[in-house]
PDB file of C-alpha atoms and ligand atoms in Angstrom:
ATOM      1  CA  MET W   1     -42.678  10.742 -22.737  1.00 88.00           C
ATOM      2  CA  ILE W   2     -42.596  10.304 -26.509  1.00 97.00           C
ATOM      3  CA  THR W   3     -39.447  11.863 -27.940  1.00 98.00           C
ATOM      4  CA  ILE W   4     -38.975  13.254 -31.438  1.00 98.00           C
ATOM      5  CA  LYS W   5     -35.616  12.755 -33.181  1.00 98.00           C
ATOM      6  CA  ASN W   6     -34.336  15.374 -35.625  1.00 98.00           C
ATOM      7  CA  LYS W   7     -32.875  14.644 -39.063  1.00 98.00           C
ATOM      8  CA  GLU W   8     -29.277  14.454 -37.798  1.00 98.00           C
ATOM      9  CA  GLU W   9     -30.243  12.114 -34.959  1.00 98.00           C
ATOM     10  CA  ILE W  10     -32.104   9.799 -37.337  1.00 98.00           C
ATOM     11  CA  GLU W  11     -29.058   9.829 -39.627  1.00 98.00           C
ATOM     12  CA  VAL W  12     -26.843   8.739 -36.700  1.00 98.00           C
ATOM     13  CA  MET W  13     -29.355   6.046 -35.744  1.00 98.00           C
ATOM     14  CA  SER W  14     -29.326   4.816 -39.338  1.00 98.00           C
ATOM     15  CA  GLU W  15     -25.501   4.521 -39.207  1.00 98.00           C
ATOM     16  CA  GLY W  16     -25.739   2.718 -35.863  1.00 98.00           C
ATOM     17  CA  GLY W  17     -28.508   0.524 -37.255  1.00 98.00           C
ATOM     18  CA  SER W  18     -26.357  -0.430 -40.234  1.00 98.00           C
ATOM     19  CA  ILE W  19     -23.554  -1.474 -37.853  1.00 98.00           C
ATOM     20  CA  LEU W  20     -26.084  -3.478 -35.830  1.00 98.00           C
ATOM     21  CA  ALA W  21     -27.246  -5.242 -39.018  1.00 98.00           C
ATOM     22  CA  GLU W  22     -23.647  -6.117 -39.907  1.00 98.00           C
ATOM     23  CA  ILE W  23     -23.068  -7.533 -36.424  1.00 98.00           C
ATOM     24  CA  LEU W  24     -26.290  -9.590 -36.587  1.00 98.00           C
ATOM     25  CA  ASP W  25     -25.341 -10.935 -40.051  1.00 98.00           C
ATOM     26  CA  ASP W  26     -22.066 -12.126 -38.551  1.00 98.00           C
ATOM     27  CA  LEU W  27     -23.765 -13.650 -35.479  1.00 98.00           C
ATOM     28  CA  GLU W  28     -26.271 -15.481 -37.711  1.00 98.00           C
ATOM     29  CA  SER W  29     -23.361 -17.215 -39.454  1.00 98.00           C
ATOM     30  CA  LEU W  30     -22.392 -18.726 -36.074  1.00 98.00           C
ATOM     31  CA  VAL W  31     -25.792 -20.367 -35.557  1.00 98.00           C
ATOM     32  CA  LYS W  32     -24.523 -23.830 -36.487  1.00 98.00           C
ATOM     33  CA  VAL W  33     -24.860 -27.253 -34.915  1.00 98.00           C
ATOM     34  CA  GLY W  34     -22.061 -27.645 -32.330  1.00 98.00           C
ATOM     35  CA  ASN W  35     -21.565 -23.915 -31.679  1.00 98.00           C
ATOM     36  CA  THR W  36     -22.865 -22.510 -28.395  1.00 98.00           C
ATOM     37  CA  THR W  37     -24.862 -19.527 -27.220  1.00 98.00           C
ATOM     38  CA  LEU W  38     -21.627 -18.325 -25.582  1.00 98.00           C
ATOM     39  CA  ASP W  39     -19.903 -18.321 -29.011  1.00 98.00           C
ATOM     40  CA  ILE W  40     -22.624 -15.891 -30.150  1.00 98.00           C
ATOM     41  CA  ASP W  41     -22.172 -13.570 -27.179  1.00 98.00           C
ATOM     42  CA  ASP W  42     -18.337 -13.655 -27.299  1.00 98.00           C
ATOM     43  CA  ARG W  43     -18.399 -12.751 -30.994  1.00 98.00           C
ATOM     44  CA  ALA W  44     -20.926  -9.985 -30.319  1.00 98.00           C
ATOM     45  CA  MET W  45     -18.547  -8.481 -27.728  1.00 98.00           C
ATOM     46  CA  GLU W  46     -15.619  -8.686 -30.200  1.00 98.00           C
ATOM     47  CA  LEU W  47     -17.644  -6.877 -32.867  1.00 98.00           C
ATOM     48  CA  ILE W  48     -18.958  -4.324 -30.381  1.00 98.00           C
ATOM     49  CA  ASP W  49     -15.307  -3.486 -29.545  1.00 98.00           C
ATOM     50  CA  HIS W  50     -14.355  -3.475 -33.227  1.00 98.00           C
ATOM     51  CA  TYR W  51     -17.108  -1.001 -34.195  1.00 98.00           C
ATOM     52  CA  LYS W  52     -16.624   1.024 -30.965  1.00 98.00           C
ATOM     53  CA  VAL W  53     -20.310   0.833 -30.071  1.00 98.00           C
ATOM     54  CA  GLU W  54     -21.848   0.193 -26.652  1.00 98.00           C
ATOM     55  CA  PRO W  55     -23.676  -2.986 -25.611  1.00 98.00           C
ATOM     56  CA  MET W  56     -26.859  -1.573 -24.070  1.00 98.00           C
ATOM     57  CA  ILE W  57     -28.317  -4.604 -22.315  1.00 97.00           C
ATOM     58  CA  LEU W  58     -25.041  -5.718 -20.678  1.00 98.00           C
ATOM     59  CA  GLY W  59     -25.477  -4.569 -17.069  1.00 97.00           C
ATOM     60  CA  TYR W  60     -29.023  -3.331 -17.692  1.00 96.00           C
ATOM     61  CA  HIS W  61     -31.139  -3.840 -14.595  1.00 95.00           C
ATOM     62  CA  PRO W  62     -34.880  -3.985 -15.313  1.00 91.00           C
ATOM     63  CA  VAL W  63     -37.269  -3.581 -12.369  1.00 89.00           C
ATOM     64  CA  PHE W  64     -38.555  -7.155 -12.702  1.00 86.00           C
ATOM     65  CA  ALA W  65     -35.112  -8.798 -12.247  1.00 90.00           C
ATOM     66  CA  ASN W  66     -33.067  -9.286  -9.068  1.00 91.00           C
ATOM     67  CA  HIS W  67     -29.698  -8.916 -10.834  1.00 95.00           C
ATOM     68  CA  PRO W  68     -28.386  -6.931 -13.818  1.00 97.00           C
ATOM     69  CA  TYR W  69     -28.392  -8.664 -17.194  1.00 98.00           C
ATOM     70  CA  PRO W  70     -24.989 -10.411 -17.616  1.00 98.00           C
ATOM     71  CA  ALA W  71     -24.518 -10.553 -21.419  1.00 98.00           C
ATOM     72  CA  ALA W  72     -24.439  -8.399 -24.566  1.00 98.00           C
ATOM     73  CA  THR W  73     -27.020 -10.451 -26.444  1.00 98.00           C
ATOM     74  CA  CYS W  74     -30.200 -12.341 -25.699  1.00 98.00           C
ATOM     75  CA  VAL W  75     -30.141 -15.767 -27.363  1.00 98.00           C
ATOM     76  CA  SER W  76     -33.443 -17.625 -27.056  1.00 98.00           C
ATOM     77  CA  ILE W  77     -33.799 -21.249 -28.172  1.00 98.00           C
ATOM     78  CA  ASN W  78     -36.994 -23.096 -29.258  1.00 98.00           C
ATOM     79  CA  ASP W  79     -39.646 -22.515 -26.547  1.00 98.00           C
ATOM     80  CA  GLN W  80     -37.652 -19.533 -25.231  1.00 98.00           C
ATOM     81  CA  VAL W  81     -39.386 -16.411 -26.550  1.00 98.00           C
ATOM     82  CA  VAL W  82     -37.000 -13.643 -25.469  1.00 98.00           C
ATOM     83  CA  HIS W  83     -34.267 -12.812 -22.914  1.00 97.00           C
ATOM     84  CA  GLY W  84     -32.435 -16.157 -23.063  1.00 98.00           C
ATOM     85  CA  ILE W  85     -29.071 -15.628 -21.316  1.00 98.00           C
ATOM     86  CA  PRO W  86     -26.232 -16.860 -23.582  1.00 98.00           C
ATOM     87  CA  ASN W  87     -23.483 -17.067 -20.943  1.00 96.00           C
ATOM     88  CA  HIS W  88     -25.477 -18.711 -18.153  1.00 92.00           C
ATOM     89  CA  LYS W  89     -25.008 -22.460 -18.704  1.00 93.00           C
ATOM     90  CA  PRO W  90     -24.138 -22.028 -22.425  1.00 97.00           C
ATOM     91  CA  TYR W  91     -26.254 -24.155 -24.714  1.00 98.00           C
ATOM     92  CA  THR W  92     -24.878 -26.133 -27.674  1.00 98.00           C
ATOM     93  CA  PHE W  93     -27.019 -25.782 -30.809  1.00 98.00           C
ATOM     94  CA  LYS W  94     -28.605 -28.996 -32.082  1.00 98.00           C
ATOM     95  CA  ASN W  95     -29.944 -29.753 -35.543  1.00 98.00           C
ATOM     96  CA  GLY W  96     -33.261 -27.978 -36.079  1.00 98.00           C
ATOM     97  CA  ASP W  97     -33.058 -25.591 -33.091  1.00 98.00           C
ATOM     98  CA  LEU W  98     -34.937 -22.325 -33.616  1.00 98.00           C
ATOM     99  CA  VAL W  99     -32.615 -19.558 -32.409  1.00 98.00           C
ATOM    100  CA  SER W 100     -33.553 -15.906 -31.817  1.00 98.00           C
ATOM    101  CA  ILE W 101     -30.808 -13.331 -31.312  1.00 98.00           C
ATOM    102  CA  ASP W 102     -31.621  -9.884 -29.918  1.00 98.00           C
ATOM    103  CA  LEU W 103     -29.010  -7.114 -29.685  1.00 98.00           C
ATOM    104  CA  VAL W 104     -29.218  -3.481 -28.632  1.00 98.00           C
ATOM    105  CA  ILE W 105     -26.314  -1.099 -29.199  1.00 98.00           C
ATOM    106  CA  ALA W 106     -25.666   2.611 -28.793  1.00 98.00           C
ATOM    107  CA  TYR W 107     -23.716   4.471 -31.482  1.00 98.00           C
ATOM    108  CA  LYS W 108     -22.708   8.077 -30.803  1.00 98.00           C
ATOM    109  CA  GLY W 109     -25.070   7.965 -27.836  1.00 98.00           C
ATOM    110  CA  LEU W 110     -28.156   6.838 -29.765  1.00 98.00           C
ATOM    111  CA  VAL W 111     -29.747   3.427 -29.236  1.00 98.00           C
ATOM    112  CA  VAL W 112     -30.893   0.943 -31.902  1.00 98.00           C
ATOM    113  CA  ASP W 113     -32.514  -2.439 -31.295  1.00 98.00           C
ATOM    114  CA  SER W 114     -32.961  -5.435 -33.615  1.00 98.00           C
ATOM    115  CA  ALA W 115     -33.593  -9.183 -33.459  1.00 99.00           C
ATOM    116  CA  ARG W 116     -33.452 -12.112 -35.884  1.00 98.00           C
ATOM    117  CA  SER W 117     -34.755 -15.698 -35.804  1.00 98.00           C
ATOM    118  CA  LEU W 118     -33.201 -18.587 -37.707  1.00 98.00           C
ATOM    119  CA  VAL W 119     -32.614 -22.323 -37.489  1.00 98.00           C
ATOM    120  CA  ALA W 120     -29.399 -24.230 -36.720  1.00 98.00           C
ATOM    121  CA  GLY W 121     -28.852 -27.025 -39.250  1.00 98.00           C
ATOM    122  CA  GLU W 122     -31.899 -28.333 -41.120  1.00 98.00           C
ATOM    123  CA  ALA W 123     -35.160 -26.544 -40.382  1.00 98.00           C
ATOM    124  CA  THR W 124     -38.512 -28.280 -40.136  1.00 97.00           C
ATOM    125  CA  SER W 125     -41.230 -26.836 -42.371  1.00 97.00           C
ATOM    126  CA  GLU W 126     -43.080 -25.852 -39.173  1.00 97.00           C
ATOM    127  CA  ALA W 127     -40.142 -23.767 -37.912  1.00 98.00           C
ATOM    128  CA  LEU W 128     -39.739 -22.125 -41.306  1.00 98.00           C
ATOM    129  CA  ALA W 129     -43.459 -21.298 -41.434  1.00 98.00           C
ATOM    130  CA  LEU W 130     -43.319 -19.773 -37.948  1.00 98.00           C
ATOM    131  CA  ILE W 131     -40.265 -17.654 -38.747  1.00 98.00           C
ATOM    132  CA  GLY W 132     -41.831 -16.619 -42.065  1.00 98.00           C
ATOM    133  CA  ALA W 133     -45.056 -15.545 -40.360  1.00 98.00           C
ATOM    134  CA  THR W 134     -43.100 -13.588 -37.744  1.00 98.00           C
ATOM    135  CA  LYS W 135     -41.131 -11.736 -40.437  1.00 98.00           C
ATOM    136  CA  GLU W 136     -44.356 -11.020 -42.355  1.00 98.00           C
ATOM    137  CA  ALA W 137     -45.945  -9.671 -39.177  1.00 98.00           C
ATOM    138  CA  LEU W 138     -42.960  -7.367 -38.674  1.00 98.00           C
ATOM    139  CA  MET W 139     -43.143  -6.074 -42.249  1.00 98.00           C
ATOM    140  CA  ALA W 140     -46.919  -5.550 -41.962  1.00 98.00           C
ATOM    141  CA  GLY W 141     -46.377  -3.584 -38.737  1.00 98.00           C
ATOM    142  CA  ILE W 142     -43.639  -1.489 -40.326  1.00 98.00           C
ATOM    143  CA  LYS W 143     -45.861  -0.631 -43.328  1.00 98.00           C
ATOM    144  CA  ALA W 144     -48.443   0.821 -40.942  1.00 98.00           C
ATOM    145  CA  ALA W 145     -45.843   3.024 -39.206  1.00 98.00           C
ATOM    146  CA  ARG W 146     -46.880   6.147 -41.096  1.00 98.00           C
ATOM    147  CA  PRO W 147     -47.581   9.690 -39.917  1.00 98.00           C
ATOM    148  CA  GLY W 148     -51.263  10.163 -39.111  1.00 98.00           C
ATOM    149  CA  ASN W 149     -51.799   6.519 -38.189  1.00 98.00           C
ATOM    150  CA  ARG W 150     -51.960   5.541 -34.525  1.00 98.00           C
ATOM    151  CA  VAL W 151     -49.928   2.909 -32.680  1.00 98.00           C
ATOM    152  CA  LYS W 152     -53.009   0.673 -32.858  1.00 98.00           C
ATOM    153  CA  ASP W 153     -52.717   0.613 -36.663  1.00 98.00           C
ATOM    154  CA  ILE W 154     -49.281  -1.011 -36.278  1.00 98.00           C
ATOM    155  CA  THR W 155     -50.728  -3.456 -33.726  1.00 98.00           C
ATOM    156  CA  MET W 156     -53.680  -4.364 -35.952  1.00 98.00           C
ATOM    157  CA  ALA W 157     -51.442  -4.782 -39.012  1.00 98.00           C
ATOM    158  CA  ILE W 158     -49.252  -7.190 -37.023  1.00 98.00           C
ATOM    159  CA  SER W 159     -52.048  -9.225 -35.455  1.00 98.00           C
ATOM    160  CA  GLY W 160     -54.114  -9.145 -38.671  1.00 98.00           C
ATOM    161  CA  SER W 161     -51.256 -10.660 -40.687  1.00 98.00           C
ATOM    162  CA  VAL W 162     -50.783 -13.695 -38.428  1.00 98.00           C
ATOM    163  CA  PRO W 163     -52.464 -16.964 -39.517  1.00 98.00           C
ATOM    164  CA  LYS W 164     -54.828 -18.300 -36.835  1.00 97.00           C
ATOM    165  CA  ARG W 165     -52.739 -21.393 -36.156  1.00 97.00           C
ATOM    166  CA  PHE W 166     -49.979 -19.296 -34.551  1.00 98.00           C
ATOM    167  CA  GLY W 167     -50.096 -17.619 -31.145  1.00 98.00           C
ATOM    168  CA  ILE W 168     -49.081 -13.986 -30.604  1.00 98.00           C
ATOM    169  CA  VAL W 169     -47.264 -13.249 -27.327  1.00 98.00           C
ATOM    170  CA  GLU W 170     -49.061 -10.421 -25.541  1.00 97.00           C
ATOM    171  CA  ALA W 171     -46.942  -9.981 -22.405  1.00 96.00           C
ATOM    172  CA  PHE W 172     -44.056  -8.268 -24.229  1.00 96.00           C
ATOM    173  CA  CYS W 173     -44.240  -5.556 -26.848  1.00 97.00           C
ATOM    174  CA  GLY W 174     -42.349  -3.028 -28.936  1.00 98.00           C
ATOM    175  CA  HIS W 175     -41.399   0.421 -27.687  1.00 98.00           C
ATOM    176  CA  GLY W 176     -39.993   3.822 -28.507  1.00 98.00           C
ATOM    177  CA  VAL W 177     -36.180   3.837 -28.715  1.00 98.00           C
ATOM    178  CA  GLY W 178     -33.264   6.209 -29.370  1.00 98.00           C
ATOM    179  CA  PHE W 179     -32.261   8.416 -26.479  1.00 98.00           C
ATOM    180  CA  ASP W 180     -33.008   5.499 -24.190  1.00 97.00           C
ATOM    181  CA  LEU W 181     -33.422   1.729 -24.511  1.00 96.00           C
ATOM    182  CA  HIS W 182     -37.114   1.825 -23.646  1.00 96.00           C
ATOM    183  CA  GLU W 183     -39.103   4.944 -24.410  1.00 98.00           C
ATOM    184  CA  ALA W 184     -42.815   5.602 -24.784  1.00 98.00           C
ATOM    185  CA  PRO W 185     -45.005   4.588 -26.486  1.00 98.00           C
ATOM    186  CA  GLN W 186     -45.491   0.871 -26.039  1.00 97.00           C
ATOM    187  CA  VAL W 187     -46.166  -0.903 -29.348  1.00 98.00           C
ATOM    188  CA  PRO W 188     -48.323  -3.956 -28.529  1.00 98.00           C
ATOM    189  CA  ASN W 189     -48.587  -6.906 -30.909  1.00 98.00           C
ATOM    190  CA  VAL W 190     -52.197  -7.527 -29.856  1.00 98.00           C
ATOM    191  CA  LEU W 191     -54.797  -4.796 -29.402  1.00 95.00           C
ATOM    192  CA  ILE W 192     -55.280  -4.010 -25.713  1.00 83.00           C
ATOM    193  CA  GLY W 193     -57.975  -1.348 -26.036  1.00 84.00           C
ATOM    194  CA  ASP W 194     -56.008   1.900 -25.935  1.00 91.00           C
ATOM    195  CA  PRO W 195     -55.496   3.135 -29.527  1.00 96.00           C
ATOM    196  CA  GLY W 196     -52.187   4.741 -28.518  1.00 96.00           C
ATOM    197  CA  PRO W 197     -50.830   8.049 -29.752  1.00 98.00           C
ATOM    198  CA  VAL W 198     -50.907   9.415 -33.307  1.00 98.00           C
ATOM    199  CA  LEU W 199     -47.629   8.716 -35.133  1.00 98.00           C
ATOM    200  CA  LYS W 200     -45.598  11.805 -36.027  1.00 98.00           C
ATOM    201  CA  PRO W 201     -42.468  12.319 -38.125  1.00 98.00           C
ATOM    202  CA  GLY W 202     -39.366  11.908 -35.935  1.00 98.00           C
ATOM    203  CA  MET W 203     -40.812   9.207 -33.716  1.00 98.00           C
ATOM    204  CA  VAL W 204     -38.642   6.069 -33.664  1.00 99.00           C
ATOM    205  CA  LEU W 205     -40.117   2.699 -32.692  1.00 99.00           C
ATOM    206  CA  ALA W 206     -38.719  -0.767 -32.076  1.00 99.00           C
ATOM    207  CA  ILE W 207     -41.361  -3.054 -33.603  1.00 99.00           C
ATOM    208  CA  GLU W 208     -41.036  -6.680 -32.475  1.00 98.00           C
ATOM    209  CA  PRO W 209     -43.649  -9.385 -33.017  1.00 98.00           C
ATOM    210  CA  MET W 210     -43.165 -12.642 -31.064  1.00 98.00           C
ATOM    211  CA  LEU W 211     -45.106 -15.631 -32.399  1.00 98.00           C
ATOM    212  CA  THR W 212     -45.574 -19.187 -31.154  1.00 98.00           C
ATOM    213  CA  MET W 213     -46.686 -22.513 -32.606  1.00 98.00           C
ATOM    214  CA  GLY W 214     -49.199 -22.706 -29.755  1.00 98.00           C
ATOM    215  CA  GLY W 215     -50.783 -20.331 -27.239  1.00 97.00           C
ATOM    216  CA  HIS W 216     -49.935 -16.753 -26.316  1.00 97.00           C
ATOM    217  CA  GLU W 217     -49.132 -17.422 -22.648  1.00 98.00           C
ATOM    218  CA  VAL W 218     -45.563 -17.152 -21.379  1.00 98.00           C
ATOM    219  CA  GLU W 219     -43.695 -17.507 -18.078  1.00 98.00           C
ATOM    220  CA  VAL W 220     -40.296 -16.428 -16.753  1.00 96.00           C
ATOM    221  CA  LYS W 221     -37.739 -19.076 -15.734  1.00 96.00           C
ATOM    222  CA  ASN W 222     -35.872 -19.147 -12.410  1.00 94.00           C
ATOM    223  CA  ASP W 223     -32.903 -17.207 -13.860  1.00 94.00           C
ATOM    224  CA  GLY W 224     -35.167 -14.157 -13.678  1.00 95.00           C
ATOM    225  CA  TYR W 225     -34.937 -13.384 -17.386  1.00 97.00           C
ATOM    226  CA  THR W 226     -35.637 -16.233 -19.797  1.00 97.00           C
ATOM    227  CA  VAL W 227     -39.212 -16.018 -21.091  1.00 98.00           C
ATOM    228  CA  VAL W 228     -40.646 -19.334 -22.338  1.00 98.00           C
ATOM    229  CA  THR W 229     -43.978 -20.353 -23.812  1.00 98.00           C
ATOM    230  CA  LYS W 230     -46.221 -21.869 -21.156  1.00 98.00           C
ATOM    231  CA  ASP W 231     -47.238 -24.763 -23.425  1.00 98.00           C
ATOM    232  CA  GLY W 232     -43.628 -25.463 -24.503  1.00 98.00           C
ATOM    233  CA  SER W 233     -44.349 -24.552 -28.120  1.00 98.00           C
ATOM    234  CA  LEU W 234     -41.716 -23.103 -30.467  1.00 98.00           C
ATOM    235  CA  SER W 235     -41.379 -19.343 -30.615  1.00 98.00           C
ATOM    236  CA  ALA W 236     -39.844 -16.820 -33.023  1.00 98.00           C
ATOM    237  CA  HIS W 237     -38.999 -13.134 -32.541  1.00 98.00           C
ATOM    238  CA  VAL W 238     -37.887 -10.525 -35.072  1.00 98.00           C
ATOM    239  CA  GLU W 239     -37.381  -6.816 -34.572  1.00 98.00           C
ATOM    240  CA  HIS W 240     -36.412  -3.649 -36.410  1.00 98.00           C
ATOM    241  CA  THR W 241     -35.909  -0.074 -35.267  1.00 98.00           C
ATOM    242  CA  VAL W 242     -38.085   2.083 -37.536  1.00 98.00           C
ATOM    243  CA  ALA W 243     -38.209   5.867 -37.965  1.00 98.00           C
ATOM    244  CA  ILE W 244     -41.526   7.529 -38.854  1.00 98.00           C
ATOM    245  CA  MET W 245     -40.621   9.854 -41.714  1.00 98.00           C
ATOM    246  CA  LYS W 246     -42.866  12.383 -43.469  1.00 98.00           C
ATOM    247  CA  ASN W 247     -43.325   9.963 -46.383  1.00 97.00           C
ATOM    248  CA  GLY W 248     -43.605   6.782 -44.361  1.00 98.00           C
ATOM    249  CA  PRO W 249     -41.527   4.290 -42.389  1.00 98.00           C
ATOM    250  CA  GLU W 250     -37.751   3.930 -42.691  1.00 98.00           C
ATOM    251  CA  ILE W 251     -36.071   0.792 -41.337  1.00 98.00           C
ATOM    252  CA  LEU W 252     -32.929   1.963 -39.521  1.00 98.00           C
ATOM    253  CA  THR W 253     -31.547  -1.475 -38.578  1.00 98.00           C
ATOM    254  CA  LYS W 254     -30.618  -2.690 -42.044  1.00 98.00           C
ATOM    255  CA  ARG W 255     -27.306  -2.548 -43.875  1.00 95.00           C
ATOM    256  CA  SER W 256     -26.929   0.767 -45.663  1.00 86.00           C
ATOM    257  CA  LYS W 257     -25.444   1.031 -49.140  1.00 66.00           C
ATOM    258  CA  VAL W 258     -22.891   3.630 -48.004  1.00 61.00           C
ATOM    259  CA  ARG W 259     -21.202   1.379 -45.471  1.00 58.00           C
TER     260      ARG W 259
HETATM  261 MG1  LIG I   1     -34.619  -6.021 -28.942  1.00 86.43          MG
END
């Protein structure tokens, strides 16, 4: 079911989203050569306590997995696309690693979801180009999140913005968010035929393109969660929670001026 959030609920989600942005800014500063994925998750838990918000993926048990997710964050390195587990055999960042951090929190009972990609140490021009294209795809998708458009307009804006040399992961996609971690509708990054519903004010979507330096195919590792590119190519993932307002899209997961 697609849910509609009222003005007060969107206001709360914007406050929660601003907290999430502050936490992610802090976590980004820890993506340094010699630090580990566990350092990222430990710091996330400290900040989650500090801001009195809830870590929504800690203990989350998706149907595809045989055990609940054991960490607050997903930290995915290089060929890992999404759902890298930071506290299962913690990984020490090396120079040039492409690191994606995904965090979902609830604030006053409402859920916001955001992800960032960046490089530890010195980035190659390839990694920077991939991250840049992923961010551009996200912004193109957000621009299309307007009342009267359909979900497919977001999808086509995302896929249409991506230079041909990059792959777009099809197996995972964006989603409605707010009262729950995953709500309808799905927001694909590649057109799958169904144009999806018409966008209406009060809908809130997590938009999250995942790009690769190679093909679009992915597989899940033995830990049951970590998604990697099948061809071993680098991958980047960025995400914002976006409210459809009467006048257009509003990014909820950015730092607000009031805070
Ligand atoms: Mg996410």
